[in-house]
Amino acid sequence: MRDPEQLIIFLDGFAFLILIGLFIILFKSNKWFKRNNKTS
């Protein structure tokens, strides 16, 4: 069995990466939608 501390650290880092990825995707999609609205 692994140490529970290592597992918690791994899960925290994984959740942090997912949050950053979602934020970047939302930011890019918002920019794209704004561009679409301006062109149309």
GROMACS .gro file of C-alpha atoms in nm:
model
   40
    1MET     CA    1   0.000   0.000   0.000
    2ARG     CA    2   0.114   0.352  -0.073
    3ASP     CA    3   0.134   0.617   0.196
    4PRO     CA    4  -0.198   0.802   0.233
    5GLU     CA    5  -0.008   1.132   0.229
    6GLN     CA    6   0.133   1.060  -0.118
    7LEU     CA    7  -0.214   0.968  -0.245
    8ILE     CA    8  -0.366   1.289  -0.104
    9ILE     CA    9  -0.089   1.500  -0.261
   10PHE     CA   10  -0.141   1.324  -0.595
   11LEU     CA   11  -0.518   1.381  -0.584
   12ASP     CA   12  -0.471   1.747  -0.488
   13GLY     CA   13  -0.231   1.802  -0.778
   14PHE     CA   14  -0.464   1.621  -1.018
   15ALA     CA   15  -0.766   1.829  -0.909
   16PHE     CA   16  -0.556   2.148  -0.939
   17LEU     CA   17  -0.454   2.060  -1.297
   18ILE     CA   18  -0.817   1.985  -1.389
   19LEU     CA   19  -0.929   2.322  -1.248
   20ILE     CA   20  -0.658   2.505  -1.445
   21GLY     CA   21  -0.755   2.318  -1.763
   22LEU     CA   22  -1.124   2.402  -1.720
   23PHE     CA   23  -1.041   2.769  -1.655
   24ILE     CA   24  -0.826   2.788  -1.972
   25ILE     CA   25  -1.098   2.617  -2.180
   26LEU     CA   26  -1.365   2.855  -2.045
   27PHE     CA   27  -1.142   3.159  -2.111
   28LYS     CA   28  -1.070   3.049  -2.470
   29SER     CA   29  -1.437   2.967  -2.541
   30ASN     CA   30  -1.541   3.307  -2.402
   31LYS     CA   31  -1.294   3.483  -2.634
   32TRP     CA   32  -1.419   3.274  -2.928
   33PHE     CA   33  -1.784   3.356  -2.853
   34LYS     CA   34  -1.701   3.727  -2.827
   35ARG     CA   35  -1.525   3.716  -3.166
   36ASN     CA   36  -1.821   3.532  -3.320
   37ASN     CA   37  -2.066   3.792  -3.188
   38LYS     CA   38  -1.856   4.079  -3.323
   39THR     CA   39  -1.821   3.926  -3.671
   40SER     CA   40  -2.195   3.844  -3.694
   0.00000   0.00000   0.00000
